[in-house]
Coordinates of C-alpha atoms in Angstrom, one line a residue:
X1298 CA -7.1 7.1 6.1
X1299 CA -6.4 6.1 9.5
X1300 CA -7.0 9.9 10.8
X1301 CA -9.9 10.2 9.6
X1302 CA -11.3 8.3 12.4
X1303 CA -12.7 10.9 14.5
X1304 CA -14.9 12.2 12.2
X1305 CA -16.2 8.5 10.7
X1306 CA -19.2 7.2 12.2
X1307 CA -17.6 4.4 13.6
X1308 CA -15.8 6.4 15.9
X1309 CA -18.3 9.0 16.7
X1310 CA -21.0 6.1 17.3
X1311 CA -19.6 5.4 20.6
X1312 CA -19.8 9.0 21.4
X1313 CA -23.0 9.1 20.6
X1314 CA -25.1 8.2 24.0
X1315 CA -22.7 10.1 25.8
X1316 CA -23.3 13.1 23.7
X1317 CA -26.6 12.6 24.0
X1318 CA -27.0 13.0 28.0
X1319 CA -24.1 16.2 27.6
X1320 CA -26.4 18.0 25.7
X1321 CA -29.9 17.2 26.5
X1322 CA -30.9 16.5 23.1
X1323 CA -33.2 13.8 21.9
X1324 CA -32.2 11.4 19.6
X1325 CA -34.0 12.6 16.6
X1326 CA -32.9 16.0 17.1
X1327 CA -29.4 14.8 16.9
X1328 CA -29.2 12.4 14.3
X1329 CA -30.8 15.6 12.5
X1330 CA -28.1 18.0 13.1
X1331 CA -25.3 15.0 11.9
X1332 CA -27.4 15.1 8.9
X1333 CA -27.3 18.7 8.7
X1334 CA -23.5 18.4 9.5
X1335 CA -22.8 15.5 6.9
X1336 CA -24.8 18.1 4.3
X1337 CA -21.8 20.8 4.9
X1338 CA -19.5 18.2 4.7
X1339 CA -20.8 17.3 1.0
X1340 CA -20.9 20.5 -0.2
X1341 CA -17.3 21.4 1.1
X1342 CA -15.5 18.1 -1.0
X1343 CA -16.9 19.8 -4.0
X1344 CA -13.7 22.6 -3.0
X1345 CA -11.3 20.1 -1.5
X1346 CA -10.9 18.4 -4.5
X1347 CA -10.8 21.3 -6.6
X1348 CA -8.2 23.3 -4.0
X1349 CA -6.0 19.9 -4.3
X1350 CA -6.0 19.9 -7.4
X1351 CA -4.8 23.7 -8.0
X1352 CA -2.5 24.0 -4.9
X1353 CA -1.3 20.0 -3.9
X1354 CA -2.3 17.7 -1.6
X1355 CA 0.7 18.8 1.0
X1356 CA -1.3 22.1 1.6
X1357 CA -4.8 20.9 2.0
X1358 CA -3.0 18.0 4.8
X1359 CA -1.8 21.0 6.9
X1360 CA -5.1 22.4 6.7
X1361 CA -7.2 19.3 7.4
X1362 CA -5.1 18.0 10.2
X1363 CA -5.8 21.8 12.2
X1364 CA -9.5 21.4 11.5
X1365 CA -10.1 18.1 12.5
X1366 CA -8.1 18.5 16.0
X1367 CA -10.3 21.5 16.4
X1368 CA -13.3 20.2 15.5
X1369 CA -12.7 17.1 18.1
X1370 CA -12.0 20.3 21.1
X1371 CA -15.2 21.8 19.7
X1372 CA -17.1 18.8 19.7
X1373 CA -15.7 18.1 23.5
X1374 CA -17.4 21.9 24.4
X1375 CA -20.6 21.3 23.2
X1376 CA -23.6 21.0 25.5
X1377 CA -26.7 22.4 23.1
X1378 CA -27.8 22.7 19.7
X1379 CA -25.0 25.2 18.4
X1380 CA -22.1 23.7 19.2
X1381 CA -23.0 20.0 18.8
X1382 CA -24.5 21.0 14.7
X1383 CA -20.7 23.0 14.8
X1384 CA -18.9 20.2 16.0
X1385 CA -20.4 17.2 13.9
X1386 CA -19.8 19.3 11.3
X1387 CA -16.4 20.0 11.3
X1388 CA -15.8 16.3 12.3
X1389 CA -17.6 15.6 9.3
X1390 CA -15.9 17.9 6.7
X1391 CA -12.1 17.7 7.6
X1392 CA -12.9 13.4 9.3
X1393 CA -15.0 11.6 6.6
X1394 CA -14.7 13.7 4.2
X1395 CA -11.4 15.6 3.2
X1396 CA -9.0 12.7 4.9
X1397 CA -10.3 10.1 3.0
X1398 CA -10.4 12.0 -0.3
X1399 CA -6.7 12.8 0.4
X1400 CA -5.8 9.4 0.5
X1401 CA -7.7 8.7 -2.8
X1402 CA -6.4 11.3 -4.7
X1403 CA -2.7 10.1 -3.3
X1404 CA -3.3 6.6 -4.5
X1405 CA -4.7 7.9 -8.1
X1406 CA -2.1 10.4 -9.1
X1407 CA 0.5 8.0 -7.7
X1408 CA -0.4 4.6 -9.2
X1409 CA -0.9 3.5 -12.6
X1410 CA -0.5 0.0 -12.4
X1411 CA -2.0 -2.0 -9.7
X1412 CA -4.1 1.1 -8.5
X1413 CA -6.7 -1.2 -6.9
X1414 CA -4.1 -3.3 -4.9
X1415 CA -2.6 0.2 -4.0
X1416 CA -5.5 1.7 -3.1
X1417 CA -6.5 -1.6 -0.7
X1418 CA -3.4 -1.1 1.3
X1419 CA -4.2 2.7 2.1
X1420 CA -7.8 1.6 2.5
X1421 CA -6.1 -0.6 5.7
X1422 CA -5.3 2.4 7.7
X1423 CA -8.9 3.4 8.4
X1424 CA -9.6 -0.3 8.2
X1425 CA -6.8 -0.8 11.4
X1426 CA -8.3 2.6 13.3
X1427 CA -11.9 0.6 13.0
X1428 CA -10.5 -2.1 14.7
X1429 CA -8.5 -0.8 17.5
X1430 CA -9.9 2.7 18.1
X1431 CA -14.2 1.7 19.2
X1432 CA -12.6 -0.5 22.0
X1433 CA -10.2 2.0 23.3
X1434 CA -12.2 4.8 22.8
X1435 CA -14.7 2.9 25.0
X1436 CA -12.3 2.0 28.1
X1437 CA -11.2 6.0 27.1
X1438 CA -14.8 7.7 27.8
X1439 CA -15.3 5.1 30.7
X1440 CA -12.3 6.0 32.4
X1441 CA -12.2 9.8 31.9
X1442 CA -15.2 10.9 30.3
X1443 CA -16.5 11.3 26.5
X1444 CA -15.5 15.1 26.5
X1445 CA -11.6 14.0 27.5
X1446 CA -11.8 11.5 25.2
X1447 CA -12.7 13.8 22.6
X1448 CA -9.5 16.0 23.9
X1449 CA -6.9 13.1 23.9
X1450 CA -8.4 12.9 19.8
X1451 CA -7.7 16.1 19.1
X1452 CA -4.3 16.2 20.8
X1453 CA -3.2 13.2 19.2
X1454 CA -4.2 14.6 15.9
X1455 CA -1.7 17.6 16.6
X1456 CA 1.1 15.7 17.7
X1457 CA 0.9 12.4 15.1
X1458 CA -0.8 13.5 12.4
X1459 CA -0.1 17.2 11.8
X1460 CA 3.8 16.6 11.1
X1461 CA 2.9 14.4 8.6
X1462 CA 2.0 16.9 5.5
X1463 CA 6.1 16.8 5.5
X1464 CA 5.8 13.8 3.4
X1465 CA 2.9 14.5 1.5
X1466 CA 4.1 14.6 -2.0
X1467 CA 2.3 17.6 -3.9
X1468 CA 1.4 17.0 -7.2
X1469 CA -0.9 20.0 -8.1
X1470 CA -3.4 19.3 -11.4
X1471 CA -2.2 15.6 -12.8
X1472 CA -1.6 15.8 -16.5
X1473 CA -4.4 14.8 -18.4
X1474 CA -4.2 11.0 -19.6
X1475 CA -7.7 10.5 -21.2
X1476 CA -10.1 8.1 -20.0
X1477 CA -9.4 4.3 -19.9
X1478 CA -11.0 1.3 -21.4
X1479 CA -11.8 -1.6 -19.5
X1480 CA -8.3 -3.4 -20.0
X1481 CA -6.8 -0.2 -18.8
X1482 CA -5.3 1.1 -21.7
X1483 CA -5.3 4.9 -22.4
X1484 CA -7.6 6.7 -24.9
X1485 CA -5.7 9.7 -25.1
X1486 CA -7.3 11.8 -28.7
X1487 CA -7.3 15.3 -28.1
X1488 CA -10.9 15.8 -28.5
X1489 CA -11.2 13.9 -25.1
X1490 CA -8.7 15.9 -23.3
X1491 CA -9.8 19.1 -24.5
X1492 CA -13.5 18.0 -22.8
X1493 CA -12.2 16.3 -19.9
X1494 CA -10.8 20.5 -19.1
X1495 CA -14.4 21.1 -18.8
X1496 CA -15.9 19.0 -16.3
X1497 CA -18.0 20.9 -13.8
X1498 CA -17.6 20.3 -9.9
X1499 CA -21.1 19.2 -9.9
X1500 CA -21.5 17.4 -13.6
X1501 CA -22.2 14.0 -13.2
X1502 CA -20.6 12.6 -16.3
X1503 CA -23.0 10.4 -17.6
X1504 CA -26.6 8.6 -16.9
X1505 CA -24.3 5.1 -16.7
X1506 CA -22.2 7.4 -13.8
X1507 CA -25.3 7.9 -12.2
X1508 CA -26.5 4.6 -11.7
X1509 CA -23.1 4.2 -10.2
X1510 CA -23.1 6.9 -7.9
X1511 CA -26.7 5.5 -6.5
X1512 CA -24.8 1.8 -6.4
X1513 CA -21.4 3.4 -4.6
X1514 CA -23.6 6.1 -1.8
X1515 CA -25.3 2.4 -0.7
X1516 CA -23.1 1.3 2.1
X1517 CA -22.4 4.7 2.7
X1518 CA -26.2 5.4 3.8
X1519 CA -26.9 1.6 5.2
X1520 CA -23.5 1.6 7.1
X1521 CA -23.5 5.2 8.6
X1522 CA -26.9 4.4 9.4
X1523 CA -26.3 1.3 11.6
X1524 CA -22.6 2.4 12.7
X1525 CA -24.2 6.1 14.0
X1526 CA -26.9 4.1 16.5
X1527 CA -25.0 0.8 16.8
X1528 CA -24.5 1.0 20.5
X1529 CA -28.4 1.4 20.6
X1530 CA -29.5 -1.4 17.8
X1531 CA -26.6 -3.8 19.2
X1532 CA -28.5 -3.3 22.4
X1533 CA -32.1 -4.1 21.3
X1534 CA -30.5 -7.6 20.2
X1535 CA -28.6 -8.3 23.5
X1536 CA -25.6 -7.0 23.2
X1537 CA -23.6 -4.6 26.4
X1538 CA -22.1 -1.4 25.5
X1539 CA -18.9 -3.6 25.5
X1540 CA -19.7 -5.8 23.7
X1541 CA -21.2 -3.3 21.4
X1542 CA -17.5 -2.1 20.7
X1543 CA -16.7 -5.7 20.4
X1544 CA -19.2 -5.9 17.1
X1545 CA -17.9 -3.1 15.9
X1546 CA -14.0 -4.5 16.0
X1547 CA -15.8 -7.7 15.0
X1548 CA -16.8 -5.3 12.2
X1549 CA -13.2 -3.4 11.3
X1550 CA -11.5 -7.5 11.2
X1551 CA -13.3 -8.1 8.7
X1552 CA -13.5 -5.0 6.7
X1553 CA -9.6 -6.4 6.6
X1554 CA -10.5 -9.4 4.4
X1555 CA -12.7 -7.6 2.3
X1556 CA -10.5 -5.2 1.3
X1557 CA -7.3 -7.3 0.6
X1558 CA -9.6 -10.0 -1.2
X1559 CA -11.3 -6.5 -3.1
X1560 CA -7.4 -5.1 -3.4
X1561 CA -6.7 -8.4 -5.2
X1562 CA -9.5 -8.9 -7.3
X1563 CA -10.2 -4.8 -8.6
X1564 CA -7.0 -5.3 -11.1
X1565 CA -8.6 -8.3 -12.3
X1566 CA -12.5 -8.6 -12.3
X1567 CA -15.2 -6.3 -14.0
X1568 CA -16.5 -3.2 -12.2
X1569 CA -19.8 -5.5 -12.4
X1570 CA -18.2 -8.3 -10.5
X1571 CA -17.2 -5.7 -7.7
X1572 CA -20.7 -4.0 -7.4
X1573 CA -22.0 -7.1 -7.0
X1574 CA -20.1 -9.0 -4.4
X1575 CA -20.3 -5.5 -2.2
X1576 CA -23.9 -5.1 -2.6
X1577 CA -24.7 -8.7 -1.8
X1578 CA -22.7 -8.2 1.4
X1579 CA -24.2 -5.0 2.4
X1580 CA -27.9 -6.9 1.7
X1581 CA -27.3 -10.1 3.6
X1582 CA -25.8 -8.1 6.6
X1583 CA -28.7 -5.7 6.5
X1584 CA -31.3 -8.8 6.7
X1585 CA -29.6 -11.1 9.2
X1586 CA -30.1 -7.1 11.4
X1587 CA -34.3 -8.0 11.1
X1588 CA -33.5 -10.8 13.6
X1589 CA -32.8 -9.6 17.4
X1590 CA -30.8 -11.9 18.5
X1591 CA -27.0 -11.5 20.0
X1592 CA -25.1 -13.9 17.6
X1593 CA -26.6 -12.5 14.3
X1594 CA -25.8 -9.4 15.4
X1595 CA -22.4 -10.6 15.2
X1596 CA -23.0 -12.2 12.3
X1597 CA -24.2 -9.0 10.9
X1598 CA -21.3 -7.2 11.7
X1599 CA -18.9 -9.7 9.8
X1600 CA -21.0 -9.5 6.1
X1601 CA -21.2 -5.2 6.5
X1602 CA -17.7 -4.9 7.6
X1603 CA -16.5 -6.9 4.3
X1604 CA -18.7 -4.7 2.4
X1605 CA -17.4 -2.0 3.4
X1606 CA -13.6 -3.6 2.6
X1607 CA -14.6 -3.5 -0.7
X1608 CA -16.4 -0.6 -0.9
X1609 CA -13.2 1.6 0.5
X1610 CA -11.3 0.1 -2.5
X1611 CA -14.1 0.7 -5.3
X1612 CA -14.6 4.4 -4.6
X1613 CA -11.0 4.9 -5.3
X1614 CA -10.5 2.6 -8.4
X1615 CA -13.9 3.1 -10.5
X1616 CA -13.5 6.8 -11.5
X1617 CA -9.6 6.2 -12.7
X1618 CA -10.6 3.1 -14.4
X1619 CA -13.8 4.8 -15.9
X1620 CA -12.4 8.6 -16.5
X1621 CA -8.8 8.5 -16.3
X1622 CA -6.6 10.8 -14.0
X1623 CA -8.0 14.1 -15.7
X1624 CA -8.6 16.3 -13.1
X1625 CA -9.7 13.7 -11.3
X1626 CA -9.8 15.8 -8.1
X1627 CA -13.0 17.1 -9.2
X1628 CA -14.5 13.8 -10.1
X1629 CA -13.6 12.3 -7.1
X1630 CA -14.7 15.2 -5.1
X1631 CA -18.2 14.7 -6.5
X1632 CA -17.7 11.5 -5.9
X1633 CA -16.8 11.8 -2.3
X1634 CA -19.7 14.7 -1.8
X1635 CA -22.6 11.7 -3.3
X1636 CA -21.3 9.8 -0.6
X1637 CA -21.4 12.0 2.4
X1638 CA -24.6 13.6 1.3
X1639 CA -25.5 9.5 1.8
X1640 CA -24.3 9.1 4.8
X1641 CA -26.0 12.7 6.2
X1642 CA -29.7 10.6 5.2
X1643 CA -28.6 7.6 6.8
X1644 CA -29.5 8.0 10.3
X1645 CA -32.2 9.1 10.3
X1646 CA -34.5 6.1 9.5
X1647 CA -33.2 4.6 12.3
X1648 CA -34.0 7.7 14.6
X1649 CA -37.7 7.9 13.0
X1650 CA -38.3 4.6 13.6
X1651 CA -37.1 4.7 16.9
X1652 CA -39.1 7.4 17.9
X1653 CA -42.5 7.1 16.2
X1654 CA -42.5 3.1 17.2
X1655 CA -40.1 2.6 19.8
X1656 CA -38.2 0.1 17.8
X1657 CA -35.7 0.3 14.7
X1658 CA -37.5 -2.4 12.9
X1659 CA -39.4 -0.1 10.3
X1660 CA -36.1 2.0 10.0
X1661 CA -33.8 -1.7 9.3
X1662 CA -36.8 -2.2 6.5
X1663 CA -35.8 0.8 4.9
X1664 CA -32.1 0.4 4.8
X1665 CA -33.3 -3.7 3.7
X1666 CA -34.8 -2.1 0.5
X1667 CA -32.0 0.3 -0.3
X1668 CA -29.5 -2.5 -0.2
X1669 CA -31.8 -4.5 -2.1
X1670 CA -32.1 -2.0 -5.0
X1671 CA -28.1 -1.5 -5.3
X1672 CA -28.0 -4.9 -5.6
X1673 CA -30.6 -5.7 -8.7
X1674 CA -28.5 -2.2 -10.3
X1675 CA -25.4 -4.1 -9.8
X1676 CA -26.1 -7.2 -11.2
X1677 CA -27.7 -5.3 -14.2
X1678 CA -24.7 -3.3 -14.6
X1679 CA -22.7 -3.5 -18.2
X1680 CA -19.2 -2.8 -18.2
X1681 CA -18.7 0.1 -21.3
X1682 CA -16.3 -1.7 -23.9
X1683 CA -14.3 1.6 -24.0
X1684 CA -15.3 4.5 -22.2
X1685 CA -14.0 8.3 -23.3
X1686 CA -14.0 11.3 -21.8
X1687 CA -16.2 13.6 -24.4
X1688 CA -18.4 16.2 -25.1
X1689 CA -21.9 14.7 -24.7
X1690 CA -21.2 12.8 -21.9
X1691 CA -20.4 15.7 -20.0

């Protein structure tokens, strides 16, 4: 989880003005090629789940670990159009996407019991890296520039990360358990095994799925949104690009108490419960952003970094809980692809805004309303009494 970081928008978010003056581009112009680049990035979990699933997750580290370290010495090259879209889009692919989805597909194919709690301690390595990395990274591009920076990423990556796949367990294709109910027990009739062979990489398995997915892609969209210009939004309420770095720890800290709290509570509460505790977060911290002033920036940054606490630990437990571990390299792929295809949209009603008003206020509206609408979808959410794997639902 933790190396992931270069390609999460927290991380690139400080890049981001830097980048900006490198390669002469306008804001608009590059918040549309990250799009463009998160877009690749969806389509491309659709595979990695699928490969991990057919070859092991040992494999698919190895080849992760070389793209991301040369997608940060791409990124560090870039100085027009080509290079940055290559370079956010590699960052995208092997960062957000396939390290994270690793890490899930670890916890699920590992854990029975307790997946939630398990799946909040991994969630603590990106967690950590969103803490300590925007400060350093900061002093970093200060000190030698944001194309070194990049460089030192990328060599890290190599030397830290790389030898890692080692202890990668590889556990090609989980045996089919069924789906679960909601106490967890499995539902394990043939009928439902012999369907759950069949799902499509791009089936969503129900219309209740659906309204999940929209619930689940919502902090992906409002927080890559805010994270991607933070350095610029922080700065229309007061804030120093210091002290923007500082938000964005202030924002990783507490991420930490929303996903031990989240950890704790996912083997215990209803998914309903969940959605609804991370959506309220995700709205209040995207409100308290409509007023421009430096301590409810802060403030701000607190209530979205516990959303996204519990949102790193409820996109790993839902589709187990829901589905069962049943090719679930596929499901969470989808998963994972809904997600990034979120986060590719979310910039760029910030960027609009900016640029057809000079001000991110119409842009914060927008993200407002999304929030608000996962919100009323979570609180009208009904936890299935027992959910299978069949036929029709697929």
């Amino acid at each position: 989880m933790a190396a992931s970081s270069p390609g999460q928008s927290v991380l690139i978010g400080v890049f981001v003005d830097g980048m900006l003056a490198g390669t002469n581009l306008s804001r608009t112009t590059f918040s549309a090629l990250y799009a463009a680049g998160t877009v690749v990035s969806a389509l491309a979990m659709l595979q990695v789940g699928r490969l991990a699933d057919r070859f092991g997750l040992g494999l698919v580290w190895v080849v992760v670990s070389l793209g991301l370290a040369g997608a940060c010495v791409l990124t560090s090259m870039a100085r027009g159009v080509a290079l940055a879209f290559l370079g956010l889009a590699f960052l995208r692919t092997f960062g957000q996407g396939a390290f994270p989805l690793l890490g899930t597909l670890l916890v699920a194919q590992t854990f029975s019991a307790r997946r939630g709690r398990a799946m909040a301690v991994s969630s603590l390595g990106l967690t950590a890296a969103s803490i300590v990395l925007p400060p350093l990274t900061v002093a970093l591009i200060v000190e030698i520039g944001w194309r070194s920076a990049y460089r030192v990423l990328g060599a890290v990556l190599l030397v830290i990360v790389l030898p890692l796949a080692a202890f990668v367990r590889s556990v090609p294709s989980a045996r089919p358990r069924g789906a679960l109910n909601s106490s967890h027990r499995s539902v394990s009739s043939p009928r439902a095994l012999r369907a759950s062979r069949r799902v499509s990489a791009l089936a969503v398995p129900s219309p209740r799925a659906s309204r999940l997915l929209f619930v689940i892609a919502a902090p992906a969209f409002v927080l890559t949104a805010i994270i991607f210009h933070s350095v610029s939004v922080f700065a229309e309420r007061g804030l120093s690009f210091t002290e923007a770095g500082l938000a964005l720890s202030a924002l990783g800290i507490a991420s930490v108490g929303g996903t031990v709290v989240s950890g704790w509570l996912s083997d215990r509460a209803r998914t309903r419960s969940l959605l609804s505790v991370m959506s309220s977060l995700l709205f209040a911290g995207s409100v308290l952003l409509l007023v421009p002033t430096a301590p409810t920036a802060f403030l701000a940054a607190l209530l979205l970094g516990a959303s996204l606490g519990v949102f790193g630990v409820l996109r790993g437990v839902v589709w187990p809980r829901t589905y069962g571990v049943a090719e679930i390299g596929r499901l969470q792929g989808m998963t994972t692809s809904v997600q990034i295809a979120a986060a590719a949209l979310g910039p760029l009603p910030l960027a609009l805004s900016e640029a057809l008003t000079g001000s991110y206020l119409v842009g914060l509206l927008a993200l407002v309303g999304y929030a608000g609408c996962a919100l009323i979808v979570s609180i009208r959410w009904r936890d299935p009494r027992i959910v299978r794997v069949h036929a029709r639902s697929i």
